[in-house]
């Protein structure tokens, strides 16, 4: 699957597949939120984990429309404000919140396509991190070369492509398929930035 095929495949995701793709992106970036919350003394990691699990559960349940705004409101209350923290980690944490928000909004309004933008957001989180950690003092040309060869960006690309392919092949959101999708996205607790909940 080349870049154009991938972009087309993402743009064609709809219904439960689009929601599952958005949740997979959020799942992969969850450790970024949990580790940030832990580092700054917020006691919100567990609550956010519950919220993410609830969102996965929604893929197999008919859910009352009224339930989604409540979950969105809870998410908003758990999301850090960038201006309040002087730590880089707040940015990937907020990106995670945005991905989960897109997944919940997808359930509220499935006709609005969100997967393409979310895919770019997830990749941008990795690019920003790579630029911050490996890109100091590089010119634009050198930075592009770093992006092209960086293992984190290769992993992100592979993960997103594998997820889209799995979703395209799957006929219905069975419990077993979704459990495998979630486990694959969770990546043993290692996020898209290569950081782990296990430390």
mmCIF file of C-alpha atoms in Angstrom, residues 9-191:
data_model
loop_
_atom_site.group_PDB
_atom_site.id
_atom_site.type_symbol
_atom_site.label_atom_id
_atom_site.label_comp_id
_atom_site.label_asym_id
_atom_site.label_seq_id
_atom_site.Cartn_x
_atom_site.Cartn_y
_atom_site.Cartn_z
ATOM 1 C CA UNK A 9 -8.271 3.865 2.069
ATOM 2 C CA UNK A 10 -8.475 6.149 5.126
ATOM 3 C CA UNK A 11 -10.799 8.539 3.306
ATOM 4 C CA UNK A 12 -13.124 5.617 2.539
ATOM 5 C CA UNK A 13 -13.461 4.458 6.139
ATOM 6 C CA UNK A 14 -16.979 4.921 7.483
ATOM 7 C CA UNK A 15 -19.339 3.698 10.178
ATOM 8 C CA UNK A 16 -17.893 1.350 12.794
ATOM 9 C CA UNK A 17 -14.649 1.008 10.803
ATOM 10 C CA UNK A 18 -13.940 4.715 11.002
ATOM 11 C CA UNK A 19 -14.732 4.751 14.706
ATOM 12 C CA UNK A 20 -12.485 1.728 15.298
ATOM 13 C CA UNK A 21 -9.645 3.419 13.389
ATOM 14 C CA UNK A 22 -10.003 6.573 15.510
ATOM 15 C CA UNK A 23 -10.028 4.484 18.692
ATOM 16 C CA UNK A 24 -6.938 2.585 17.548
ATOM 17 C CA UNK A 25 -5.069 5.867 17.076
ATOM 18 C CA UNK A 26 -6.197 6.996 20.537
ATOM 19 C CA UNK A 27 -5.234 3.657 22.085
ATOM 20 C CA UNK A 28 -1.722 3.841 20.622
ATOM 21 C CA UNK A 29 -1.221 7.322 22.066
ATOM 22 C CA UNK A 30 -2.847 6.680 25.463
ATOM 23 C CA UNK A 31 0.493 6.174 27.306
ATOM 24 C CA UNK A 32 1.462 9.720 26.279
ATOM 25 C CA UNK A 33 -1.492 10.990 28.324
ATOM 26 C CA UNK A 34 -1.056 8.587 31.239
ATOM 27 C CA UNK A 35 2.653 9.316 31.657
ATOM 28 C CA UNK A 36 2.137 13.070 31.448
ATOM 29 C CA UNK A 37 -0.692 12.951 34.007
ATOM 30 C CA UNK A 38 1.535 10.902 36.309
ATOM 31 C CA UNK A 39 4.540 13.192 35.838
ATOM 32 C CA UNK A 40 2.644 16.351 36.802
ATOM 33 C CA UNK A 41 0.685 14.748 39.638
ATOM 34 C CA UNK A 42 -2.737 14.634 37.976
ATOM 35 C CA UNK A 43 -4.736 11.683 39.260
ATOM 36 C CA UNK A 44 -6.599 11.278 35.982
ATOM 37 C CA UNK A 45 -4.829 8.391 34.216
ATOM 38 C CA UNK A 46 -7.190 5.729 35.587
ATOM 39 C CA UNK A 47 -10.311 7.744 34.797
ATOM 40 C CA UNK A 48 -9.114 8.348 31.249
ATOM 41 C CA UNK A 49 -8.371 4.624 30.843
ATOM 42 C CA UNK A 50 -11.967 3.857 31.877
ATOM 43 C CA UNK A 51 -13.266 6.417 29.393
ATOM 44 C CA UNK A 52 -11.201 4.931 26.556
ATOM 45 C CA UNK A 53 -12.427 1.415 27.423
ATOM 46 C CA UNK A 54 -16.015 2.679 27.466
ATOM 47 C CA UNK A 55 -15.511 4.159 24.009
ATOM 48 C CA UNK A 56 -14.310 0.759 22.732
ATOM 49 C CA UNK A 57 -17.375 -0.879 24.292
ATOM 50 C CA UNK A 58 -19.621 1.499 22.339
ATOM 51 C CA UNK A 59 -18.553 -0.164 19.089
ATOM 52 C CA UNK A 60 -20.633 -3.194 20.004
ATOM 53 C CA UNK A 61 -23.542 -1.510 21.695
ATOM 54 C CA UNK A 62 -26.417 0.591 20.537
ATOM 55 C CA UNK A 63 -25.874 3.614 22.673
ATOM 56 C CA UNK A 64 -28.338 6.326 23.586
ATOM 57 C CA UNK A 65 -27.422 9.629 21.946
ATOM 58 C CA UNK A 66 -27.581 11.271 25.354
ATOM 59 C CA UNK A 67 -24.688 9.143 26.623
ATOM 60 C CA UNK A 68 -22.119 10.528 24.183
ATOM 61 C CA UNK A 69 -22.287 14.204 25.268
ATOM 62 C CA UNK A 70 -21.789 13.009 28.863
ATOM 63 C CA UNK A 71 -18.646 11.145 27.825
ATOM 64 C CA UNK A 72 -17.432 14.170 25.843
ATOM 65 C CA UNK A 73 -17.989 16.368 28.872
ATOM 66 C CA UNK A 74 -16.025 13.930 31.045
ATOM 67 C CA UNK A 75 -13.216 13.914 28.478
ATOM 68 C CA UNK A 76 -13.093 17.701 28.503
ATOM 69 C CA UNK A 77 -12.765 17.721 32.286
ATOM 70 C CA UNK A 78 -9.824 15.271 32.110
ATOM 71 C CA UNK A 79 -7.974 17.021 29.285
ATOM 72 C CA UNK A 80 -5.083 19.271 30.375
ATOM 73 C CA UNK A 81 -4.809 22.860 29.174
ATOM 74 C CA UNK A 82 -1.608 23.516 27.241
ATOM 75 C CA UNK A 83 -1.078 26.977 28.759
ATOM 76 C CA UNK A 84 -1.047 25.618 32.302
ATOM 77 C CA UNK A 85 2.029 23.430 31.876
ATOM 78 C CA UNK A 86 5.598 24.160 30.988
ATOM 79 C CA UNK A 87 6.297 20.547 29.985
ATOM 80 C CA UNK A 88 6.552 19.232 26.428
ATOM 81 C CA UNK A 89 4.481 16.201 27.451
ATOM 82 C CA UNK A 90 1.288 18.260 27.573
ATOM 83 C CA UNK A 91 1.209 18.402 23.760
ATOM 84 C CA UNK A 92 1.081 14.629 23.088
ATOM 85 C CA UNK A 93 -1.364 14.329 26.015
ATOM 86 C CA UNK A 94 -3.717 16.865 24.422
ATOM 87 C CA UNK A 95 -3.304 15.152 21.035
ATOM 88 C CA UNK A 96 -4.508 11.922 22.647
ATOM 89 C CA UNK A 97 -7.570 13.733 24.040
ATOM 90 C CA UNK A 98 -8.313 15.101 20.589
ATOM 91 C CA UNK A 99 -8.168 11.626 19.026
ATOM 92 C CA UNK A 100 -10.530 10.193 21.625
ATOM 93 C CA UNK A 101 -12.828 13.189 21.152
ATOM 94 C CA UNK A 102 -12.957 12.488 17.397
ATOM 95 C CA UNK A 103 -13.914 8.853 18.086
ATOM 96 C CA UNK A 104 -16.757 9.923 20.385
ATOM 97 C CA UNK A 105 -17.916 12.623 17.968
ATOM 98 C CA UNK A 106 -17.948 9.959 15.261
ATOM 99 C CA UNK A 107 -20.627 8.123 17.237
ATOM 100 C CA UNK A 108 -22.610 11.317 17.610
ATOM 101 C CA UNK A 109 -22.360 12.317 13.944
ATOM 102 C CA UNK A 110 -21.160 9.371 11.814
ATOM 103 C CA UNK A 111 -21.736 11.267 8.560
ATOM 104 C CA UNK A 112 -18.843 13.671 9.125
ATOM 105 C CA UNK A 113 -15.544 12.117 8.004
ATOM 106 C CA UNK A 114 -12.833 12.412 10.667
ATOM 107 C CA UNK A 115 -10.324 9.623 9.991
ATOM 108 C CA UNK A 116 -8.068 11.477 7.519
ATOM 109 C CA UNK A 117 -7.503 14.431 9.831
ATOM 110 C CA UNK A 118 -7.009 12.161 12.851
ATOM 111 C CA UNK A 119 -4.460 10.085 10.944
ATOM 112 C CA UNK A 120 -2.485 13.261 10.184
ATOM 113 C CA UNK A 121 -2.779 14.430 13.802
ATOM 114 C CA UNK A 122 -1.397 11.125 15.113
ATOM 115 C CA UNK A 123 1.534 11.305 12.684
ATOM 116 C CA UNK A 124 2.151 14.965 13.528
ATOM 117 C CA UNK A 125 2.443 14.045 17.220
ATOM 118 C CA UNK A 126 5.323 11.736 16.278
ATOM 119 C CA UNK A 127 6.914 14.250 13.895
ATOM 120 C CA UNK A 128 6.856 16.999 16.530
ATOM 121 C CA UNK A 129 8.445 14.649 19.053
ATOM 122 C CA UNK A 130 11.159 13.561 16.607
ATOM 123 C CA UNK A 131 11.862 17.193 15.707
ATOM 124 C CA UNK A 132 12.096 18.099 19.389
ATOM 125 C CA UNK A 133 14.359 15.151 20.298
ATOM 126 C CA UNK A 134 16.496 14.700 17.155
ATOM 127 C CA UNK A 135 16.019 17.807 15.051
ATOM 128 C CA UNK A 136 17.823 20.547 16.953
ATOM 129 C CA UNK A 137 19.998 22.683 14.710
ATOM 130 C CA UNK A 138 18.982 20.876 11.515
ATOM 131 C CA UNK A 139 17.862 22.712 8.417
ATOM 132 C CA UNK A 140 14.634 21.784 6.661
ATOM 133 C CA UNK A 141 16.316 19.406 4.230
ATOM 134 C CA UNK A 142 18.142 17.534 7.008
ATOM 135 C CA UNK A 143 14.958 17.353 9.055
ATOM 136 C CA UNK A 144 13.035 15.782 6.157
ATOM 137 C CA UNK A 145 15.765 13.150 5.933
ATOM 138 C CA UNK A 146 15.438 12.431 9.671
ATOM 139 C CA UNK A 147 11.672 12.064 9.272
ATOM 140 C CA UNK A 148 12.068 9.683 6.342
ATOM 141 C CA UNK A 149 14.365 7.316 8.217
ATOM 142 C CA UNK A 150 13.201 7.621 11.800
ATOM 143 C CA UNK A 151 12.021 4.312 13.323
ATOM 144 C CA UNK A 152 9.164 5.976 15.223
ATOM 145 C CA UNK A 153 7.721 7.420 12.012
ATOM 146 C CA UNK A 154 8.191 4.107 10.207
ATOM 147 C CA UNK A 155 6.367 2.368 13.056
ATOM 148 C CA UNK A 156 3.545 4.916 12.949
ATOM 149 C CA UNK A 157 3.109 4.457 9.199
ATOM 150 C CA UNK A 158 3.143 0.665 9.489
ATOM 151 C CA UNK A 159 0.693 0.659 12.390
ATOM 152 C CA UNK A 160 -1.792 2.937 10.614
ATOM 153 C CA UNK A 161 -1.593 0.933 7.377
ATOM 154 C CA UNK A 162 -1.983 -2.417 9.152
ATOM 155 C CA UNK A 163 -5.008 -1.069 11.027
ATOM 156 C CA UNK A 164 -6.704 0.189 7.866
ATOM 157 C CA UNK A 165 -6.061 -3.099 6.062
ATOM 158 C CA UNK A 166 -7.457 -5.118 8.971
ATOM 159 C CA UNK A 167 -10.581 -2.936 9.045
ATOM 160 C CA UNK A 168 -11.109 -3.200 5.302
ATOM 161 C CA UNK A 169 -11.031 -7.010 5.480
ATOM 162 C CA UNK A 170 -13.331 -7.329 8.488
ATOM 163 C CA UNK A 171 -17.042 -7.672 7.776
ATOM 164 C CA UNK A 172 -18.458 -6.853 11.203
ATOM 165 C CA UNK A 173 -17.193 -5.577 14.550
ATOM 166 C CA UNK A 174 -17.043 -8.902 16.388
ATOM 167 C CA UNK A 175 -15.858 -9.023 19.972
ATOM 168 C CA UNK A 176 -12.790 -11.095 19.044
ATOM 169 C CA UNK A 177 -11.769 -8.798 16.184
ATOM 170 C CA UNK A 178 -12.128 -5.636 18.298
ATOM 171 C CA UNK A 179 -10.190 -7.209 21.177
ATOM 172 C CA UNK A 180 -7.356 -8.053 18.778
ATOM 173 C CA UNK A 181 -7.484 -4.579 17.223
ATOM 174 C CA UNK A 182 -7.339 -2.915 20.644
ATOM 175 C CA UNK A 183 -4.501 -5.157 21.816
ATOM 176 C CA UNK A 184 -2.524 -4.450 18.648
ATOM 177 C CA UNK A 185 -3.054 -0.716 19.051
ATOM 178 C CA UNK A 186 -2.094 -0.875 22.753
ATOM 179 C CA UNK A 187 1.274 -2.260 21.622
ATOM 180 C CA UNK A 188 2.175 -3.677 25.031
ATOM 181 C CA UNK A 189 1.853 -0.248 26.609
ATOM 182 C CA UNK A 190 4.357 1.415 24.267
ATOM 183 C CA UNK A 191 3.033 4.577 22.640
#
